[in-house]
Tab-separated table of N, CA, C and O in Angstrom:
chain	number	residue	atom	x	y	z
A	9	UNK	N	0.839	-1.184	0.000
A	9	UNK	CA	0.000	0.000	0.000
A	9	UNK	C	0.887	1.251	0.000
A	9	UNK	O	1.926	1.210	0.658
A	10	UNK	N	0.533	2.477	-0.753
A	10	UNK	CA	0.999	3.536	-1.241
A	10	UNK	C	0.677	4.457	0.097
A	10	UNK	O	-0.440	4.334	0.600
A	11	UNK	N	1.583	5.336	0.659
A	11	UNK	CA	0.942	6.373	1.508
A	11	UNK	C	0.459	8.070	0.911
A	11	UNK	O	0.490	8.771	-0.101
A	12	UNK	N	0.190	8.079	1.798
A	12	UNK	CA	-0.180	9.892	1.118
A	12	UNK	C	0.964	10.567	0.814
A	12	UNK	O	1.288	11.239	-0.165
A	13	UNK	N	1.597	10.227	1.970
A	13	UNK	CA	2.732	11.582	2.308
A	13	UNK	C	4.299	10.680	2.914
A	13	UNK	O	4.095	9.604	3.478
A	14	UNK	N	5.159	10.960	2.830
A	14	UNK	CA	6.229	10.653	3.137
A	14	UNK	C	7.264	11.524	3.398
A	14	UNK	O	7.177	12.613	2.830
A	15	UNK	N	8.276	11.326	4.147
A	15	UNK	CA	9.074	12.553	4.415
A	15	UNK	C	10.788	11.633	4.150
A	15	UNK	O	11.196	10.523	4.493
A	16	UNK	N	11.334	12.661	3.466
A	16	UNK	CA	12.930	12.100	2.784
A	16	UNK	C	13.882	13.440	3.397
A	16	UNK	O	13.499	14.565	3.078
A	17	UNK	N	14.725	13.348	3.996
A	17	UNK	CA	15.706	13.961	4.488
A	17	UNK	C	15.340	15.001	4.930
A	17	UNK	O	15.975	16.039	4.740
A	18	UNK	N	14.071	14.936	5.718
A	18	UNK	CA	13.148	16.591	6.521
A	18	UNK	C	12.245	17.065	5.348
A	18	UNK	O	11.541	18.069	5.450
A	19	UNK	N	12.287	16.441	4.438
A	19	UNK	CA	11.083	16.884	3.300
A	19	UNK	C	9.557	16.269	2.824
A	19	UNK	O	9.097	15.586	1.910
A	20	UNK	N	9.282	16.677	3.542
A	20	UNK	CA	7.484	15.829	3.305
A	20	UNK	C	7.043	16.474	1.808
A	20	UNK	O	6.789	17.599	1.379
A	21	UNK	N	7.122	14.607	1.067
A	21	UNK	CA	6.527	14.833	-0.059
A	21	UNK	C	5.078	14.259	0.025
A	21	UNK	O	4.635	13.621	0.979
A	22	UNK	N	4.334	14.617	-1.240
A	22	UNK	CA	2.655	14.474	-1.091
A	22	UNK	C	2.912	13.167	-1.980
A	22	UNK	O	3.978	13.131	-2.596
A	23	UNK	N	2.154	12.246	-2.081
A	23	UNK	CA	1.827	10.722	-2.699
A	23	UNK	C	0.724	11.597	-3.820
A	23	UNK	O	0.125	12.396	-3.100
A	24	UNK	N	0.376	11.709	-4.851
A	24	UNK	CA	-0.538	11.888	-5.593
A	24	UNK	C	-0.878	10.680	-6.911
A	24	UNK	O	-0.105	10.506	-7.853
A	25	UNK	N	-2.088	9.986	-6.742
A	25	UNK	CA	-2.510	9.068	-7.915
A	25	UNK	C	-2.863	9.952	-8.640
A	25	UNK	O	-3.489	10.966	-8.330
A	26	UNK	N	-2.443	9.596	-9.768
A	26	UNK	CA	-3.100	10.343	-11.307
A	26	UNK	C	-3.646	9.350	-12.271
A	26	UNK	O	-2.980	8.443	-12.771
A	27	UNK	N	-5.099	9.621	-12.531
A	27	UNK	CA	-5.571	9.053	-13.209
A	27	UNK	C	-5.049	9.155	-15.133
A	27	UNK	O	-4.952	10.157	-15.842
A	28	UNK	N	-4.807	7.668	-15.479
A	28	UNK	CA	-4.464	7.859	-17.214
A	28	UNK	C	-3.258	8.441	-17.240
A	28	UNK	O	-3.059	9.078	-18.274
A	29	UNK	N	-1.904	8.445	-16.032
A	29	UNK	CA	-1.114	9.145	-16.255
A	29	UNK	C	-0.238	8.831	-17.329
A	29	UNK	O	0.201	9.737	-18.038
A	30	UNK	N	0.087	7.536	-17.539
A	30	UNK	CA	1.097	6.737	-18.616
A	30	UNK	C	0.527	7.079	-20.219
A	30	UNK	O	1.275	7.084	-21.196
A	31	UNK	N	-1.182	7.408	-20.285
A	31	UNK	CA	-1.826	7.734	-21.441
A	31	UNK	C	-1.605	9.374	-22.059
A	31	UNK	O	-1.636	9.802	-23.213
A	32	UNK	N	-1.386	10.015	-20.818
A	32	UNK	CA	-1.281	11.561	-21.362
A	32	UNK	C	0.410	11.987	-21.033
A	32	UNK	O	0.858	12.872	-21.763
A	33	UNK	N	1.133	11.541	-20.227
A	33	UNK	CA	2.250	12.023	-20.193
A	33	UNK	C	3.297	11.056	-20.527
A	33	UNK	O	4.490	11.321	-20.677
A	34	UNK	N	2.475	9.373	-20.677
A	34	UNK	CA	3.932	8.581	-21.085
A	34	UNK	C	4.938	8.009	-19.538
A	34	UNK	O	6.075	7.543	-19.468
A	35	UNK	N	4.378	8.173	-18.956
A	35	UNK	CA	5.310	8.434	-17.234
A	35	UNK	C	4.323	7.455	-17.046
A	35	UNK	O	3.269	7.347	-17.672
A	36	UNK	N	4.872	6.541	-15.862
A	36	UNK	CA	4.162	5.920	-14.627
A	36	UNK	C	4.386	6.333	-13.701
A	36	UNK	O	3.723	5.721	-12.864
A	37	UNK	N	5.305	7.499	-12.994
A	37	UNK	CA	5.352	7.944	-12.381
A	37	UNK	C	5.767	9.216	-12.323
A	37	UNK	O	5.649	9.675	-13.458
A	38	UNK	N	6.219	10.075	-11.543
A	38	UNK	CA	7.218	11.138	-11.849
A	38	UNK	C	7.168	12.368	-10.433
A	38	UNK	O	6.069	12.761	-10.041
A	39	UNK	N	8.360	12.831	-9.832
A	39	UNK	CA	8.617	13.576	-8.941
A	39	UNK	C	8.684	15.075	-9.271
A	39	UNK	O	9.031	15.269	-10.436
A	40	UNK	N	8.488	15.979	-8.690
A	40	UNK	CA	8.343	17.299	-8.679
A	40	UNK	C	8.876	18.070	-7.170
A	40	UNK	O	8.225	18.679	-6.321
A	41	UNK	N	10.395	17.735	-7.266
A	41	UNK	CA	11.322	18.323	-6.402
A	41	UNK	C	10.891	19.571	-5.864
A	41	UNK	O	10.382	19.262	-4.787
A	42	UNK	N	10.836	20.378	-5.956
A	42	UNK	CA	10.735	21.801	-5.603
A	42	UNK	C	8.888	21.928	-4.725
A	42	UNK	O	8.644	22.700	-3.798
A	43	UNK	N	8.073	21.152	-5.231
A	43	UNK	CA	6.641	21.243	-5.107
A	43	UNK	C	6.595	19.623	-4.036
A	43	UNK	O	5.527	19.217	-3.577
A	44	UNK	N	7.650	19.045	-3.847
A	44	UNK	CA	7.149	18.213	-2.434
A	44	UNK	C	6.526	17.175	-3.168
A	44	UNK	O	5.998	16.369	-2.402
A	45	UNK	N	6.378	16.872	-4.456
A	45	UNK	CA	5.069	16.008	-4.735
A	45	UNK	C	5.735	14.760	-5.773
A	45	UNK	O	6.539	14.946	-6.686
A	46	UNK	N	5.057	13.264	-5.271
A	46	UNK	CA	5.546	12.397	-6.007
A	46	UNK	C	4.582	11.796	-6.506
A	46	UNK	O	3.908	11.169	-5.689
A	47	UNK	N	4.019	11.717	-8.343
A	47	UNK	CA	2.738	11.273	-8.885
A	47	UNK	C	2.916	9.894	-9.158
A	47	UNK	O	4.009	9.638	-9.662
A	48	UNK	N	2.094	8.850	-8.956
A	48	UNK	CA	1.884	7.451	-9.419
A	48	UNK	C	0.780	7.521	-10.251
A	48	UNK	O	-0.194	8.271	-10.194
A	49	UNK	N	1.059	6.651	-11.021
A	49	UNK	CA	-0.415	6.469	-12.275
A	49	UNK	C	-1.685	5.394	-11.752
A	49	UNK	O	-1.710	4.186	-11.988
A	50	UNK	N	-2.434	5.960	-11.195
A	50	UNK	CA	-3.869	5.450	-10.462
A	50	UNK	C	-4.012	3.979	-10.926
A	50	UNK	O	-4.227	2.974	-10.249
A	51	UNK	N	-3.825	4.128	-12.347
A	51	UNK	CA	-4.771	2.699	-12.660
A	51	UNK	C	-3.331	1.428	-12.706
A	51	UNK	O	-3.326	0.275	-13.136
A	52	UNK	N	-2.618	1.963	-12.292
A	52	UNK	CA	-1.459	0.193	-12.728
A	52	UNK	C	-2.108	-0.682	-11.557
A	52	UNK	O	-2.754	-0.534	-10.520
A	53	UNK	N	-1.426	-1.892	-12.519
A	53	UNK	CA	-1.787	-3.120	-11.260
A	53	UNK	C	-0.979	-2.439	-9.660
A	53	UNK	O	-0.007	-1.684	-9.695
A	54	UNK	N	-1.604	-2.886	-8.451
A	54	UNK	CA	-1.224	-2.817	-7.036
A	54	UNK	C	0.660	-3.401	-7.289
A	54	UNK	O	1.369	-2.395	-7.244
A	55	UNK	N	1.180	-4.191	-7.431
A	55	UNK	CA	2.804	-4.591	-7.419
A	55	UNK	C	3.291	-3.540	-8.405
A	55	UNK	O	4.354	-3.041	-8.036
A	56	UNK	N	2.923	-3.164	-9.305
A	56	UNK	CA	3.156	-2.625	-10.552
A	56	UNK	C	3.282	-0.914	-9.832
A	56	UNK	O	4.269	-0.276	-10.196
A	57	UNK	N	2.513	-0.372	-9.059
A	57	UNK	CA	1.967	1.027	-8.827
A	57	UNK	C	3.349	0.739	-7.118
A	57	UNK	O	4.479	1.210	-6.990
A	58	UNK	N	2.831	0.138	-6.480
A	58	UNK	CA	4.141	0.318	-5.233
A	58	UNK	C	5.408	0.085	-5.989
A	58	UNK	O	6.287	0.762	-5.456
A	59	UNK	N	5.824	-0.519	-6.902
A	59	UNK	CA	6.902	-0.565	-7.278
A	59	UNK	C	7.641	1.106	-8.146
A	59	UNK	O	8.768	1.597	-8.205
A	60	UNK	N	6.370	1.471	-8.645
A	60	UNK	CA	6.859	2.900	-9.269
A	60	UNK	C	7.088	3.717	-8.153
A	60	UNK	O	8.032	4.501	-8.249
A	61	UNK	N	6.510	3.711	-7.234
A	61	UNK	CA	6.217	4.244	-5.623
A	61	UNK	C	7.827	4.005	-5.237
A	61	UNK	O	8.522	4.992	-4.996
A	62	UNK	N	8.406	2.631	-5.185
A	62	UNK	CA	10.048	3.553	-4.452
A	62	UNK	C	10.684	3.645	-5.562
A	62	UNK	O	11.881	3.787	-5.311
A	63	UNK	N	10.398	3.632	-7.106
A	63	UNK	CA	11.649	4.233	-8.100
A	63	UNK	C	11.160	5.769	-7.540
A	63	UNK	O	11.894	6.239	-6.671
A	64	UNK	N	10.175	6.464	-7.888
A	64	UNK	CA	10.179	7.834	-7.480
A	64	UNK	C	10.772	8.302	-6.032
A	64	UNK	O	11.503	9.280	-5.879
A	65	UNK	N	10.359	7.496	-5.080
A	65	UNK	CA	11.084	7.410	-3.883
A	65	UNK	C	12.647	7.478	-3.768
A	65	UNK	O	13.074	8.171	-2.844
A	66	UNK	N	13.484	6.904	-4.514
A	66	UNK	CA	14.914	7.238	-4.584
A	66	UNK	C	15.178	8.247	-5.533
A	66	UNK	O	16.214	8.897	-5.672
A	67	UNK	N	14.216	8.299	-6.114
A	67	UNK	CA	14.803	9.896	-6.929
A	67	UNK	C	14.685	10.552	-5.600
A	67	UNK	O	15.637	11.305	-5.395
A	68	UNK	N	13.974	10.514	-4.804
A	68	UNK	CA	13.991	11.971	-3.657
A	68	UNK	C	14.962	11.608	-2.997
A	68	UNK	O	15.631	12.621	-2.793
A	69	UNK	N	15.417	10.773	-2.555
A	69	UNK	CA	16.520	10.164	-1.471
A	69	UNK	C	17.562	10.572	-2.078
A	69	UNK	O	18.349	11.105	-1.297
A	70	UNK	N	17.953	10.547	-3.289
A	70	UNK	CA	18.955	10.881	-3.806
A	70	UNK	C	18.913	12.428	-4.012
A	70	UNK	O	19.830	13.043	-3.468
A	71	UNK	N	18.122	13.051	-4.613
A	71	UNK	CA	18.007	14.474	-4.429
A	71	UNK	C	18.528	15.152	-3.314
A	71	UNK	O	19.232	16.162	-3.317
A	72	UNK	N	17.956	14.252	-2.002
A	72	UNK	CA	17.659	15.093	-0.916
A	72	UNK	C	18.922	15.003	-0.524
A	72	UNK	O	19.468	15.995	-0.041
A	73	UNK	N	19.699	13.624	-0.686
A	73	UNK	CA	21.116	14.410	-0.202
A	73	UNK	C	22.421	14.703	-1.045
A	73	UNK	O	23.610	14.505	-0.798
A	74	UNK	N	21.845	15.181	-1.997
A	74	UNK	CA	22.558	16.586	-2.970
A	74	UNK	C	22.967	15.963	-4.678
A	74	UNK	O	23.837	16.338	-5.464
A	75	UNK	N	21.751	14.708	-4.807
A	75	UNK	CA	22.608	14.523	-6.370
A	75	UNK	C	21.304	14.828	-6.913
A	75	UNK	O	20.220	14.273	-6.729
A	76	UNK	N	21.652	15.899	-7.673
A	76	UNK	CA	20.248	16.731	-8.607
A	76	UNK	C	21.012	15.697	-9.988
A	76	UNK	O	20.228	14.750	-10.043
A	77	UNK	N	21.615	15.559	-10.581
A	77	UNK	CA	21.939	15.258	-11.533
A	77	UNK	C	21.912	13.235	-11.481
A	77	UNK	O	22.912	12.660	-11.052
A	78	UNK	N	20.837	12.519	-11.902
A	78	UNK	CA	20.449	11.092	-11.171
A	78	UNK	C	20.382	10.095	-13.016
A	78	UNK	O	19.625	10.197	-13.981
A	79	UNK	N	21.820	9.055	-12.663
A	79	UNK	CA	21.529	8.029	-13.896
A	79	UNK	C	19.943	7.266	-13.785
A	79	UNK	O	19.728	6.504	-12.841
A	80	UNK	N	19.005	7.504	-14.690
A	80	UNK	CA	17.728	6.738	-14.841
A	80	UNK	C	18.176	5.334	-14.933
A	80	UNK	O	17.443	4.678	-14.193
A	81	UNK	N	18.968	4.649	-15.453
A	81	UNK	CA	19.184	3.608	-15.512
A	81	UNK	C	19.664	2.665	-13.757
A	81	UNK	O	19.406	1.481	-13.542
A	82	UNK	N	20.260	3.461	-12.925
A	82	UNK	CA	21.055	3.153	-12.070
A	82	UNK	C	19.461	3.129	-11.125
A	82	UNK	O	19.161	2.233	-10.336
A	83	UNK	N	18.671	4.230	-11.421
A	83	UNK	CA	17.627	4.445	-10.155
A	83	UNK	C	16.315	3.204	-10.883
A	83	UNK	O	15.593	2.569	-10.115
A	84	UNK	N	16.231	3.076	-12.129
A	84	UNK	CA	15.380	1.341	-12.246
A	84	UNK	C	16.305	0.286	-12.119
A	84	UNK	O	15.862	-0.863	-12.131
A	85	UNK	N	17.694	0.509	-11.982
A	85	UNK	CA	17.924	-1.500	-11.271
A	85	UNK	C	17.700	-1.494	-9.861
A	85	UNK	O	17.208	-2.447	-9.257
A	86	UNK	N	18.152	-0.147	-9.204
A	86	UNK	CA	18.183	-0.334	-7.672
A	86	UNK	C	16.790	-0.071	-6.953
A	86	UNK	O	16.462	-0.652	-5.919
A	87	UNK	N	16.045	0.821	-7.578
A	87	UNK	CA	14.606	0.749	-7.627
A	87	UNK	C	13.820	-0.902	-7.462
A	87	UNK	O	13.273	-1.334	-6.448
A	88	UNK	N	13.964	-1.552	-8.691
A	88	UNK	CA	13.512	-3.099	-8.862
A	88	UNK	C	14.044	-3.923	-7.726
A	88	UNK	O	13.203	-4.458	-7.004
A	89	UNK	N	15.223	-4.091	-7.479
A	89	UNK	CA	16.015	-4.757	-6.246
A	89	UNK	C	15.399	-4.243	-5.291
A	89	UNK	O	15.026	-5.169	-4.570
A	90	UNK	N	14.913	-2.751	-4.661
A	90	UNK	CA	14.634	-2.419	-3.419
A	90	UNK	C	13.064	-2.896	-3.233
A	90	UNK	O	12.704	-2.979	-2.059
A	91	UNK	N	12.321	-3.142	-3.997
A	91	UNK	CA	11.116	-3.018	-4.257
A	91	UNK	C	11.176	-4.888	-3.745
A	91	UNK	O	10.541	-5.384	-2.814
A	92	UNK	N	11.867	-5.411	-4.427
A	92	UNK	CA	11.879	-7.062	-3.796
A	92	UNK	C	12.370	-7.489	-2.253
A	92	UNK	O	12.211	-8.389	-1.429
A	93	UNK	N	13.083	-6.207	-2.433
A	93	UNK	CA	13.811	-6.842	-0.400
A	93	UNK	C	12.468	-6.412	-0.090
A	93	UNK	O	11.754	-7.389	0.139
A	94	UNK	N	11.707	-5.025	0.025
A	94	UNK	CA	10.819	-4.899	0.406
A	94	UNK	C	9.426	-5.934	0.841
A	94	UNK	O	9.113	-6.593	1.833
A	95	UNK	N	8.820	-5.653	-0.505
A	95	UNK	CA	8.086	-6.747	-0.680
A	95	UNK	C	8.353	-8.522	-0.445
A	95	UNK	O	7.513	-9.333	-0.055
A	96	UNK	N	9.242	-8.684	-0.677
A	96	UNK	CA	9.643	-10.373	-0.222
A	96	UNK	C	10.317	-10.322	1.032
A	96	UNK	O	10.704	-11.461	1.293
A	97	UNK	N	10.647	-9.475	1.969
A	97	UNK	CA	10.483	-9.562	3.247
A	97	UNK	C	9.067	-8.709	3.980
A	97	UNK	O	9.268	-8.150	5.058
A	98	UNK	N	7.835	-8.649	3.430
A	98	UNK	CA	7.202	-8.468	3.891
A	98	UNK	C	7.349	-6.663	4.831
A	98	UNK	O	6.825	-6.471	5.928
A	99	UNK	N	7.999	-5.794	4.217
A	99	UNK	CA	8.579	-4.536	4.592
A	99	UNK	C	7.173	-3.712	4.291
A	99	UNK	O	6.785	-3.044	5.249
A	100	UNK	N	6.361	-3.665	3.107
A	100	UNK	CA	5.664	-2.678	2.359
A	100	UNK	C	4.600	-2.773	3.518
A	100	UNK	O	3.587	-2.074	3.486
């Protein structure tokens, strides 16, 4: 389960579902640094939607302690891996 709100290095970001997001912007997810806010696309499957939930999640972790500049590739392998310790130890 997805929360509302979460807080990354003293920064409370907002959880926002967006409906049709992958249909109008192409994204399943996507962060908005400056505005606190991390969007998931409403309709994915439940494993599918928490899993976009900590790739956006380490974009902030990483932001928050000072790398604005983030390999996409590096944040979906470690994203996918974190998402399984999670979930297959029963963490989420």
């Amino acid at each position: 389960m997805i929360p509302n709100k979460v807080k990354v290095g003293g920064i409370e970001y907002e959880i926002i579902q967006i409906e049709k997001m992958e249909e109008q912007f192409n994204h399943l997810g996507q962060i908005l640094y400056t505005k606190g806010i991390i969007k998931v696309d409403k309709e994915l499957a439940p494993d599918r939607k928490e899993q976009v939930f900590i790739h956006e999640l380490l974009h902030a972790c990483f932001y928050e302690a000072g790398f604005e500049e983030q390999d996409e590739d590096m944040v979906n392998r470690l994203g996918i891996v974190l998402y399984h310790v999670i979930k297959d130890n029963h963490l989420l």
